[in-house]
Short mmCIF file of N, CA and C in Angstrom, two decimals:
data_model
loop_
_atom_site.label_atom_id
_atom_site.label_comp_id
_atom_site.label_asym_id
_atom_site.label_seq_id
_atom_site.Cartn_x
_atom_site.Cartn_y
_atom_site.Cartn_z
N VAL A 1 4.76 -11.79 -15.77
CA VAL A 1 3.32 -11.72 -15.94
C VAL A 1 2.94 -10.25 -15.95
N GLN A 2 2.24 -9.82 -17.01
CA GLN A 2 1.84 -8.42 -17.12
C GLN A 2 0.36 -8.26 -16.75
N ILE A 3 0.06 -7.15 -16.09
CA ILE A 3 -1.34 -6.82 -15.81
C ILE A 3 -2.03 -6.58 -17.15
N ASN A 4 -3.22 -7.18 -17.32
CA ASN A 4 -3.89 -7.06 -18.61
C ASN A 4 -5.38 -6.77 -18.49
N SER A 5 -5.80 -6.21 -17.35
CA SER A 5 -7.22 -5.94 -17.15
C SER A 5 -7.40 -4.67 -16.31
N SER A 6 -8.42 -3.90 -16.62
CA SER A 6 -8.74 -2.69 -15.85
C SER A 6 -8.89 -2.97 -14.37
N THR A 7 -9.46 -4.10 -14.05
CA THR A 7 -9.75 -4.40 -12.65
C THR A 7 -8.56 -5.03 -11.92
N ASP A 8 -7.43 -5.15 -12.61
CA ASP A 8 -6.25 -5.73 -11.98
C ASP A 8 -5.20 -4.69 -11.57
N ASP A 9 -5.41 -3.42 -11.90
CA ASP A 9 -4.61 -2.34 -11.30
C ASP A 9 -5.59 -1.26 -10.87
N ALA A 10 -5.65 -1.02 -9.57
CA ALA A 10 -6.68 -0.16 -9.00
C ALA A 10 -6.09 0.77 -7.96
N GLU A 11 -6.78 1.89 -7.76
CA GLU A 11 -6.40 2.88 -6.77
C GLU A 11 -7.58 3.11 -5.81
N GLU A 12 -7.25 3.29 -4.54
CA GLU A 12 -8.27 3.59 -3.53
C GLU A 12 -7.88 4.85 -2.79
N LYS A 13 -8.80 5.80 -2.73
CA LYS A 13 -8.54 7.03 -1.99
C LYS A 13 -8.27 6.69 -0.54
N GLY A 14 -7.19 7.22 0.00
CA GLY A 14 -6.81 6.93 1.37
C GLY A 14 -7.62 7.70 2.38
N LEU A 15 -7.42 7.37 3.65
CA LEU A 15 -8.18 8.00 4.73
C LEU A 15 -7.86 9.48 4.87
N ASN A 16 -6.68 9.92 4.41
CA ASN A 16 -6.35 11.34 4.49
C ASN A 16 -6.77 12.07 3.22
N ALA A 17 -7.49 11.40 2.34
CA ALA A 17 -7.95 12.01 1.10
C ALA A 17 -9.07 13.00 1.37
N SER A 18 -9.28 13.89 0.42
CA SER A 18 -10.31 14.90 0.58
C SER A 18 -11.69 14.27 0.75
N SER A 19 -11.91 13.12 0.12
CA SER A 19 -13.22 12.48 0.23
C SER A 19 -13.28 11.49 1.39
N GLY A 20 -12.17 10.80 1.66
CA GLY A 20 -12.13 9.84 2.75
C GLY A 20 -13.13 8.70 2.61
N THR A 21 -13.60 8.46 1.40
CA THR A 21 -14.66 7.48 1.19
C THR A 21 -14.16 6.09 0.85
N GLY A 22 -12.87 5.95 0.59
CA GLY A 22 -12.35 4.66 0.15
C GLY A 22 -12.77 4.33 -1.26
N ALA A 23 -13.12 5.35 -2.05
CA ALA A 23 -13.58 5.14 -3.43
C ALA A 23 -12.50 4.45 -4.25
N ILE A 24 -12.91 3.54 -5.08
CA ILE A 24 -12.01 2.75 -5.92
C ILE A 24 -12.05 3.27 -7.35
N ASP A 25 -10.88 3.43 -7.96
CA ASP A 25 -10.79 3.80 -9.37
C ASP A 25 -10.20 2.60 -10.11
N LEU A 26 -11.01 2.00 -10.97
CA LEU A 26 -10.57 0.83 -11.75
C LEU A 26 -10.13 1.19 -13.16
N THR A 27 -10.32 2.44 -13.57
CA THR A 27 -10.06 2.78 -14.97
C THR A 27 -9.08 3.94 -15.13
N SER A 28 -8.27 4.20 -14.13
CA SER A 28 -7.29 5.27 -14.24
C SER A 28 -6.28 4.93 -15.34
N SER A 29 -5.79 5.95 -16.02
CA SER A 29 -4.79 5.73 -17.07
C SER A 29 -3.39 5.59 -16.48
N ASP A 30 -3.26 5.89 -15.17
CA ASP A 30 -1.96 5.75 -14.52
C ASP A 30 -2.14 5.33 -13.06
N ILE A 31 -1.04 4.92 -12.48
CA ILE A 31 -1.02 4.50 -11.08
C ILE A 31 -0.03 5.39 -10.34
N GLU A 32 -0.53 6.17 -9.37
CA GLU A 32 0.35 6.99 -8.56
C GLU A 32 0.81 6.20 -7.35
N LEU A 33 2.11 6.11 -7.19
CA LEU A 33 2.72 5.42 -6.05
C LEU A 33 3.24 6.50 -5.10
N THR A 34 2.57 6.92 -4.11
CA THR A 34 1.20 6.62 -3.78
C THR A 34 0.37 7.90 -3.67
N ASN A 35 1.04 9.06 -3.70
CA ASN A 35 0.31 10.32 -3.53
C ASN A 35 -0.33 10.75 -4.84
N ASP A 36 -1.61 11.10 -4.74
CA ASP A 36 -2.37 11.53 -5.91
C ASP A 36 -2.91 12.94 -5.72
N GLY A 37 -2.00 13.86 -5.38
CA GLY A 37 -2.38 15.26 -5.24
C GLY A 37 -3.45 15.47 -4.19
N GLY A 38 -4.59 16.07 -4.59
CA GLY A 38 -5.69 16.36 -3.68
C GLY A 38 -6.31 15.13 -3.06
N ASP A 39 -6.10 13.97 -3.67
CA ASP A 39 -6.64 12.74 -3.10
C ASP A 39 -5.71 12.12 -2.06
N GLY A 40 -4.56 12.72 -1.82
CA GLY A 40 -3.65 12.26 -0.78
C GLY A 40 -2.98 10.94 -1.11
N ASP A 41 -2.42 10.33 -0.07
CA ASP A 41 -1.76 9.03 -0.22
C ASP A 41 -2.84 7.97 -0.35
N GLN A 42 -2.70 7.14 -1.35
CA GLN A 42 -3.75 6.16 -1.63
C GLN A 42 -3.23 4.73 -1.49
N PHE A 43 -4.16 3.81 -1.50
CA PHE A 43 -3.84 2.38 -1.52
C PHE A 43 -3.86 1.96 -2.99
N ILE A 44 -2.89 1.13 -3.37
CA ILE A 44 -2.80 0.61 -4.73
C ILE A 44 -2.96 -0.90 -4.66
N GLY A 45 -3.72 -1.45 -5.59
CA GLY A 45 -3.84 -2.90 -5.72
C GLY A 45 -3.39 -3.32 -7.10
N LEU A 46 -2.46 -4.27 -7.14
CA LEU A 46 -1.97 -4.82 -8.41
C LEU A 46 -2.18 -6.33 -8.38
N ARG A 47 -2.92 -6.84 -9.36
CA ARG A 47 -3.20 -8.28 -9.43
C ARG A 47 -2.51 -8.88 -10.65
N PHE A 48 -1.74 -9.92 -10.39
CA PHE A 48 -1.05 -10.64 -11.46
C PHE A 48 -1.68 -12.03 -11.55
N THR A 49 -2.15 -12.38 -12.74
CA THR A 49 -2.91 -13.62 -12.94
C THR A 49 -2.06 -14.68 -13.63
N ASN A 50 -2.55 -15.91 -13.54
CA ASN A 50 -1.94 -17.04 -14.23
C ASN A 50 -0.44 -17.15 -13.97
N ILE A 51 -0.10 -17.15 -12.69
CA ILE A 51 1.31 -17.32 -12.29
C ILE A 51 1.59 -18.82 -12.29
N THR A 52 2.33 -19.27 -13.26
CA THR A 52 2.56 -20.71 -13.46
C THR A 52 3.81 -21.17 -12.71
N ILE A 53 3.69 -21.15 -11.40
CA ILE A 53 4.77 -21.59 -10.51
C ILE A 53 4.19 -22.64 -9.58
N PRO A 54 4.82 -23.81 -9.50
CA PRO A 54 4.30 -24.87 -8.62
C PRO A 54 4.34 -24.47 -7.15
N GLN A 55 3.47 -25.06 -6.37
CA GLN A 55 3.42 -24.83 -4.93
C GLN A 55 4.76 -25.22 -4.31
N GLY A 56 5.29 -24.35 -3.45
CA GLY A 56 6.49 -24.65 -2.68
C GLY A 56 7.81 -24.43 -3.39
N VAL A 57 7.81 -24.08 -4.67
CA VAL A 57 9.07 -23.86 -5.38
C VAL A 57 9.81 -22.68 -4.74
N VAL A 58 11.14 -22.70 -4.76
CA VAL A 58 11.93 -21.64 -4.15
C VAL A 58 12.03 -20.45 -5.10
N ILE A 59 11.64 -19.28 -4.60
CA ILE A 59 11.71 -18.03 -5.36
C ILE A 59 13.02 -17.33 -4.99
N THR A 60 13.88 -17.08 -5.95
CA THR A 60 15.16 -16.43 -5.66
C THR A 60 15.11 -14.92 -5.86
N ASN A 61 14.23 -14.46 -6.73
CA ASN A 61 14.09 -13.03 -6.97
C ASN A 61 12.70 -12.77 -7.55
N ALA A 62 12.13 -11.64 -7.18
CA ALA A 62 10.85 -11.23 -7.76
C ALA A 62 10.80 -9.71 -7.68
N TYR A 63 10.35 -9.09 -8.74
CA TYR A 63 10.24 -7.63 -8.74
C TYR A 63 9.16 -7.21 -9.72
N ILE A 64 8.62 -6.02 -9.48
CA ILE A 64 7.64 -5.43 -10.39
C ILE A 64 8.36 -4.37 -11.21
N GLN A 65 8.20 -4.46 -12.51
CA GLN A 65 8.76 -3.48 -13.43
C GLN A 65 7.66 -2.50 -13.83
N PHE A 66 7.86 -1.24 -13.51
CA PHE A 66 6.92 -0.20 -13.90
C PHE A 66 7.45 0.56 -15.11
N THR A 67 6.55 1.23 -15.83
CA THR A 67 6.91 2.14 -16.91
C THR A 67 6.43 3.53 -16.52
N VAL A 68 7.30 4.52 -16.66
CA VAL A 68 6.98 5.89 -16.27
C VAL A 68 5.87 6.45 -17.16
N ASP A 69 4.84 6.99 -16.51
CA ASP A 69 3.78 7.71 -17.22
C ASP A 69 4.01 9.22 -17.12
N GLU A 70 4.35 9.69 -15.91
CA GLU A 70 4.63 11.11 -15.69
C GLU A 70 5.91 11.24 -14.90
N THR A 71 6.67 12.30 -15.15
CA THR A 71 7.92 12.50 -14.42
C THR A 71 7.61 12.98 -13.01
N ASP A 72 8.29 12.36 -12.03
CA ASP A 72 8.06 12.67 -10.61
C ASP A 72 9.36 12.58 -9.84
N ASN A 73 9.45 13.39 -8.79
CA ASN A 73 10.61 13.33 -7.91
C ASN A 73 10.24 13.67 -6.48
N SER A 74 9.01 13.39 -6.06
CA SER A 74 8.58 13.65 -4.69
C SER A 74 9.07 12.51 -3.79
N PRO A 75 9.95 12.81 -2.81
CA PRO A 75 10.52 11.73 -1.99
C PRO A 75 9.46 11.00 -1.17
N GLY A 76 9.76 9.77 -0.87
CA GLY A 76 8.85 8.97 -0.05
C GLY A 76 9.30 7.53 -0.01
N SER A 77 8.47 6.70 0.60
CA SER A 77 8.72 5.26 0.69
C SER A 77 7.43 4.53 0.33
N VAL A 78 7.58 3.45 -0.42
CA VAL A 78 6.44 2.65 -0.83
C VAL A 78 6.55 1.29 -0.14
N ILE A 79 5.44 0.84 0.44
CA ILE A 79 5.42 -0.42 1.19
C ILE A 79 4.59 -1.44 0.42
N PHE A 80 5.20 -2.58 0.15
CA PHE A 80 4.54 -3.67 -0.58
C PHE A 80 4.18 -4.79 0.38
N LYS A 81 2.94 -5.27 0.27
CA LYS A 81 2.48 -6.47 0.98
C LYS A 81 1.72 -7.30 -0.05
N VAL A 82 1.39 -8.54 0.32
CA VAL A 82 0.57 -9.38 -0.55
C VAL A 82 -0.69 -9.78 0.19
N GLU A 83 -1.77 -9.95 -0.60
CA GLU A 83 -3.01 -10.42 -0.01
C GLU A 83 -2.80 -11.86 0.47
N ASP A 84 -3.28 -12.15 1.67
CA ASP A 84 -3.03 -13.43 2.33
C ASP A 84 -4.11 -14.46 1.96
N VAL A 85 -4.12 -14.85 0.68
CA VAL A 85 -5.06 -15.86 0.18
C VAL A 85 -4.34 -16.74 -0.83
N ASP A 86 -4.94 -17.90 -1.13
CA ASP A 86 -4.34 -18.83 -2.08
C ASP A 86 -4.45 -18.35 -3.52
N ASN A 87 -5.55 -17.69 -3.86
CA ASN A 87 -5.81 -17.27 -5.24
C ASN A 87 -6.59 -15.96 -5.19
N SER A 88 -5.90 -14.86 -5.41
CA SER A 88 -6.49 -13.53 -5.28
C SER A 88 -7.55 -13.25 -6.34
N THR A 89 -8.58 -12.53 -5.92
CA THR A 89 -9.63 -12.11 -6.85
C THR A 89 -9.34 -10.69 -7.35
N THR A 90 -9.97 -10.35 -8.46
CA THR A 90 -9.79 -9.03 -9.04
C THR A 90 -10.42 -7.97 -8.14
N PHE A 91 -10.06 -6.73 -8.37
CA PHE A 91 -10.58 -5.62 -7.57
C PHE A 91 -11.95 -5.20 -8.11
N THR A 92 -12.78 -4.67 -7.21
CA THR A 92 -14.12 -4.23 -7.57
C THR A 92 -14.30 -2.77 -7.19
N SER A 93 -15.42 -2.21 -7.55
CA SER A 93 -15.70 -0.80 -7.23
C SER A 93 -16.24 -0.61 -5.81
N THR A 94 -16.34 -1.67 -5.04
CA THR A 94 -16.80 -1.58 -3.65
C THR A 94 -15.82 -0.74 -2.83
N ALA A 95 -16.32 0.24 -2.09
CA ALA A 95 -15.46 1.08 -1.27
C ALA A 95 -14.57 0.25 -0.37
N PHE A 96 -13.34 0.66 -0.23
CA PHE A 96 -12.32 0.03 0.62
C PHE A 96 -11.96 -1.39 0.17
N ASP A 97 -12.16 -1.69 -1.13
CA ASP A 97 -11.87 -3.04 -1.61
C ASP A 97 -10.38 -3.38 -1.60
N ILE A 98 -9.52 -2.38 -1.60
CA ILE A 98 -8.08 -2.66 -1.54
C ILE A 98 -7.61 -2.71 -0.08
N SER A 99 -7.87 -1.64 0.66
CA SER A 99 -7.41 -1.57 2.06
C SER A 99 -8.12 -2.58 2.95
N GLY A 100 -9.28 -3.05 2.55
CA GLY A 100 -10.04 -4.00 3.35
C GLY A 100 -9.60 -5.44 3.20
N ARG A 101 -8.66 -5.70 2.33
CA ARG A 101 -8.18 -7.08 2.14
C ARG A 101 -7.12 -7.42 3.18
N THR A 102 -7.12 -8.66 3.62
CA THR A 102 -6.15 -9.12 4.61
C THR A 102 -4.81 -9.38 3.94
N THR A 103 -3.76 -8.81 4.52
CA THR A 103 -2.42 -9.02 3.98
C THR A 103 -1.60 -9.87 4.94
N GLY A 104 -0.54 -10.46 4.39
CA GLY A 104 0.39 -11.21 5.22
C GLY A 104 1.19 -10.27 6.11
N THR A 105 1.99 -10.83 6.99
CA THR A 105 2.76 -10.02 7.93
C THR A 105 4.04 -9.46 7.33
N ASP A 106 4.55 -10.10 6.27
CA ASP A 106 5.79 -9.63 5.64
C ASP A 106 5.52 -8.39 4.79
N SER A 107 6.53 -7.54 4.70
CA SER A 107 6.44 -6.38 3.82
C SER A 107 7.83 -6.07 3.27
N VAL A 108 7.84 -5.35 2.16
CA VAL A 108 9.09 -4.87 1.56
C VAL A 108 8.92 -3.38 1.35
N ILE A 109 9.91 -2.61 1.78
CA ILE A 109 9.86 -1.15 1.64
C ILE A 109 10.79 -0.72 0.51
N TRP A 110 10.28 0.13 -0.35
CA TRP A 110 11.07 0.72 -1.44
C TRP A 110 11.31 2.17 -1.07
N SER A 111 12.50 2.46 -0.55
CA SER A 111 12.88 3.81 -0.16
C SER A 111 13.89 4.37 -1.14
N ASN A 112 14.12 5.66 -1.07
CA ASN A 112 15.11 6.32 -1.94
C ASN A 112 14.90 5.96 -3.40
N ILE A 113 13.65 6.02 -3.83
CA ILE A 113 13.32 5.72 -5.22
C ILE A 113 13.92 6.80 -6.11
N PRO A 114 14.68 6.43 -7.11
CA PRO A 114 15.25 7.45 -8.00
C PRO A 114 14.15 8.27 -8.68
N ALA A 115 14.49 9.50 -9.05
CA ALA A 115 13.54 10.34 -9.78
C ALA A 115 13.18 9.67 -11.09
N TRP A 116 11.93 9.80 -11.47
CA TRP A 116 11.47 9.30 -12.77
C TRP A 116 11.41 10.51 -13.68
N THR A 117 12.35 10.62 -14.59
CA THR A 117 12.55 11.86 -15.35
C THR A 117 12.10 11.79 -16.80
N ASN A 118 11.82 10.61 -17.32
CA ASN A 118 11.44 10.48 -18.73
C ASN A 118 10.25 9.55 -18.89
N ALA A 119 9.15 10.07 -19.43
CA ALA A 119 8.00 9.22 -19.72
C ALA A 119 8.43 8.09 -20.65
N GLY A 120 7.94 6.90 -20.38
CA GLY A 120 8.28 5.73 -21.19
C GLY A 120 9.44 4.91 -20.67
N ASP A 121 10.20 5.45 -19.71
CA ASP A 121 11.32 4.69 -19.14
C ASP A 121 10.79 3.46 -18.40
N ALA A 122 11.50 2.36 -18.54
CA ALA A 122 11.17 1.12 -17.83
C ALA A 122 12.47 0.36 -17.59
N GLY A 123 13.31 0.92 -16.74
CA GLY A 123 14.61 0.33 -16.47
C GLY A 123 14.80 0.05 -14.99
N ALA A 124 16.05 0.02 -14.57
CA ALA A 124 16.39 -0.30 -13.19
C ALA A 124 15.77 0.68 -12.19
N ASP A 125 15.65 1.95 -12.55
CA ASP A 125 15.09 2.95 -11.64
C ASP A 125 13.59 2.76 -11.42
N GLN A 126 12.94 2.01 -12.30
CA GLN A 126 11.50 1.78 -12.19
C GLN A 126 11.19 0.35 -11.73
N ALA A 127 12.19 -0.38 -11.32
CA ALA A 127 12.01 -1.76 -10.83
C ALA A 127 12.07 -1.76 -9.31
N THR A 128 11.12 -2.47 -8.69
CA THR A 128 11.08 -2.54 -7.24
C THR A 128 12.27 -3.32 -6.70
N PRO A 129 12.50 -3.20 -5.41
CA PRO A 129 13.47 -4.11 -4.79
C PRO A 129 12.94 -5.54 -4.85
N ASN A 130 13.76 -6.47 -4.40
CA ASN A 130 13.40 -7.88 -4.42
C ASN A 130 12.17 -8.14 -3.54
N LEU A 131 11.11 -8.65 -4.16
CA LEU A 131 9.86 -8.96 -3.47
C LEU A 131 9.69 -10.46 -3.25
N SER A 132 10.79 -11.23 -3.36
CA SER A 132 10.68 -12.69 -3.30
C SER A 132 10.09 -13.18 -1.97
N VAL A 133 10.38 -12.51 -0.86
CA VAL A 133 9.83 -12.95 0.43
C VAL A 133 8.30 -12.91 0.40
N LEU A 134 7.73 -11.94 -0.32
CA LEU A 134 6.28 -11.83 -0.41
C LEU A 134 5.69 -12.91 -1.30
N VAL A 135 6.30 -13.09 -2.47
CA VAL A 135 5.81 -14.12 -3.40
C VAL A 135 5.97 -15.49 -2.76
N GLN A 136 7.10 -15.72 -2.08
CA GLN A 136 7.35 -17.01 -1.44
C GLN A 136 6.27 -17.32 -0.40
N SER A 137 5.85 -16.30 0.35
CA SER A 137 4.85 -16.53 1.40
C SER A 137 3.53 -17.03 0.82
N ILE A 138 3.21 -16.69 -0.41
CA ILE A 138 1.97 -17.15 -1.05
C ILE A 138 2.18 -18.50 -1.74
N VAL A 139 3.29 -18.64 -2.44
CA VAL A 139 3.58 -19.90 -3.14
C VAL A 139 3.74 -21.05 -2.15
N ASN A 140 4.14 -20.75 -0.92
CA ASN A 140 4.30 -21.79 0.11
C ASN A 140 2.98 -22.22 0.74
N ARG A 141 1.91 -21.49 0.49
CA ARG A 141 0.61 -21.86 1.07
C ARG A 141 0.17 -23.22 0.55
N ALA A 142 -0.45 -24.01 1.41
CA ALA A 142 -0.90 -25.36 1.02
C ALA A 142 -1.91 -25.30 -0.13
N GLY A 143 -2.69 -24.24 -0.20
CA GLY A 143 -3.71 -24.12 -1.25
C GLY A 143 -3.25 -23.47 -2.53
N TRP A 144 -1.98 -23.05 -2.59
CA TRP A 144 -1.47 -22.44 -3.82
C TRP A 144 -1.41 -23.48 -4.93
N GLN A 145 -1.82 -23.10 -6.13
CA GLN A 145 -1.70 -23.96 -7.31
C GLN A 145 -1.13 -23.15 -8.46
N SER A 146 -0.33 -23.80 -9.29
CA SER A 146 0.18 -23.14 -10.48
C SER A 146 -0.99 -22.61 -11.30
N GLY A 147 -0.89 -21.35 -11.73
CA GLY A 147 -1.95 -20.71 -12.48
C GLY A 147 -2.80 -19.78 -11.63
N ASN A 148 -2.58 -19.77 -10.30
CA ASN A 148 -3.32 -18.87 -9.43
C ASN A 148 -2.90 -17.41 -9.65
N ALA A 149 -3.64 -16.50 -9.00
CA ALA A 149 -3.35 -15.07 -9.07
C ALA A 149 -2.83 -14.57 -7.73
N LEU A 150 -2.10 -13.47 -7.76
CA LEU A 150 -1.46 -12.88 -6.59
C LEU A 150 -1.70 -11.38 -6.60
N ASN A 151 -2.17 -10.83 -5.46
CA ASN A 151 -2.39 -9.39 -5.33
C ASN A 151 -1.34 -8.75 -4.45
N PHE A 152 -0.77 -7.66 -4.94
CA PHE A 152 0.07 -6.79 -4.12
C PHE A 152 -0.79 -5.64 -3.64
N ILE A 153 -0.67 -5.31 -2.36
CA ILE A 153 -1.35 -4.17 -1.76
C ILE A 153 -0.24 -3.19 -1.38
N ILE A 154 -0.33 -1.97 -1.91
CA ILE A 154 0.77 -1.00 -1.81
C ILE A 154 0.28 0.26 -1.10
N THR A 155 1.08 0.73 -0.15
CA THR A 155 0.82 1.98 0.56
C THR A 155 2.10 2.78 0.60
N GLY A 156 2.06 3.95 1.20
CA GLY A 156 3.28 4.71 1.38
C GLY A 156 3.09 6.19 1.20
N THR A 157 4.19 6.85 0.87
CA THR A 157 4.21 8.30 0.67
C THR A 157 5.05 8.61 -0.56
N GLY A 158 5.01 9.87 -0.97
CA GLY A 158 5.77 10.29 -2.15
C GLY A 158 4.96 10.06 -3.41
N GLN A 159 5.60 10.32 -4.55
CA GLN A 159 4.86 10.14 -5.80
C GLN A 159 5.79 9.71 -6.93
N ARG A 160 5.42 8.59 -7.53
CA ARG A 160 5.96 8.12 -8.80
C ARG A 160 4.73 7.68 -9.59
N THR A 161 4.65 8.06 -10.85
CA THR A 161 3.45 7.79 -11.64
C THR A 161 3.78 6.82 -12.76
N ALA A 162 3.20 5.63 -12.69
CA ALA A 162 3.44 4.55 -13.64
C ALA A 162 2.24 4.37 -14.56
N GLU A 163 2.48 3.77 -15.70
CA GLU A 163 1.40 3.43 -16.63
C GLU A 163 0.48 2.39 -15.99
N ALA A 164 -0.80 2.52 -16.28
CA ALA A 164 -1.80 1.53 -15.88
C ALA A 164 -2.28 0.80 -17.12
N SER A 165 -2.95 -0.28 -16.93
CA SER A 165 -3.48 -1.07 -18.04
C SER A 165 -4.37 -0.22 -18.94
N ASP A 166 -5.17 0.66 -18.34
CA ASP A 166 -6.06 1.51 -19.13
C ASP A 166 -5.33 2.64 -19.85
N GLY A 167 -4.12 2.97 -19.42
CA GLY A 167 -3.34 4.02 -20.08
C GLY A 167 -2.56 3.48 -21.25
N SER A 168 -1.94 2.33 -21.06
CA SER A 168 -1.16 1.67 -22.11
C SER A 168 -1.02 0.20 -21.73
N SER A 169 -1.84 -0.64 -22.33
CA SER A 169 -1.84 -2.05 -21.94
C SER A 169 -0.47 -2.69 -22.14
N SER A 170 0.29 -2.23 -23.11
CA SER A 170 1.61 -2.83 -23.36
C SER A 170 2.67 -2.32 -22.38
N GLN A 171 2.33 -1.27 -21.60
CA GLN A 171 3.29 -0.71 -20.64
C GLN A 171 2.81 -0.85 -19.20
N ALA A 172 1.77 -1.64 -18.98
CA ALA A 172 1.29 -1.87 -17.61
C ALA A 172 2.35 -2.64 -16.82
N ALA A 173 2.22 -2.62 -15.50
CA ALA A 173 3.19 -3.27 -14.62
C ALA A 173 3.38 -4.75 -14.96
N VAL A 174 4.63 -5.21 -14.79
CA VAL A 174 5.00 -6.59 -15.06
C VAL A 174 5.65 -7.18 -13.81
N LEU A 175 5.18 -8.35 -13.39
CA LEU A 175 5.79 -9.08 -12.28
C LEU A 175 6.76 -10.09 -12.87
N ASN A 176 8.04 -9.95 -12.48
CA ASN A 176 9.08 -10.89 -12.91
C ASN A 176 9.45 -11.76 -11.72
N ILE A 177 9.43 -13.09 -11.95
CA ILE A 177 9.75 -14.03 -10.87
C ILE A 177 10.82 -15.00 -11.36
N GLU A 178 11.83 -15.18 -10.54
CA GLU A 178 12.89 -16.15 -10.84
C GLU A 178 12.87 -17.23 -9.78
#
């Protein structure tokens, strides 16, 4: 499932940002995972819609495939969580709309991310670790229905810059689920 809307990949200025306002950017041409220079480490929200997986089905593997927008090699770790709801809503311009959402207790950490050295790359170095525990936690909810949406809430340190829907709709993040 590929992100296909401006409001489905969003960035929120973090508390250590120069503004500290929790301002949301819904139209950025790229997604910084997670440091955005003067804006500091930010919160990222990625919404994947119309996930046609029945409630309770066993997820064996799940990962997000990113496409490089800018070359980066700043070390860090990225932490993935999912919003703890049956059917996630899109992001809005309301301050703190990403960090203010309730997440589940499970998380997956992506450490030792390889350098992203070529714009346009979308291979193994740009694929997250297995996120199946996160997807499973939502698909197992009693209120989950095939066709619902799922939000990933991402925090961390370091910098990798991926394409956003507004930068290149055909290269926006893709959620692969097995």
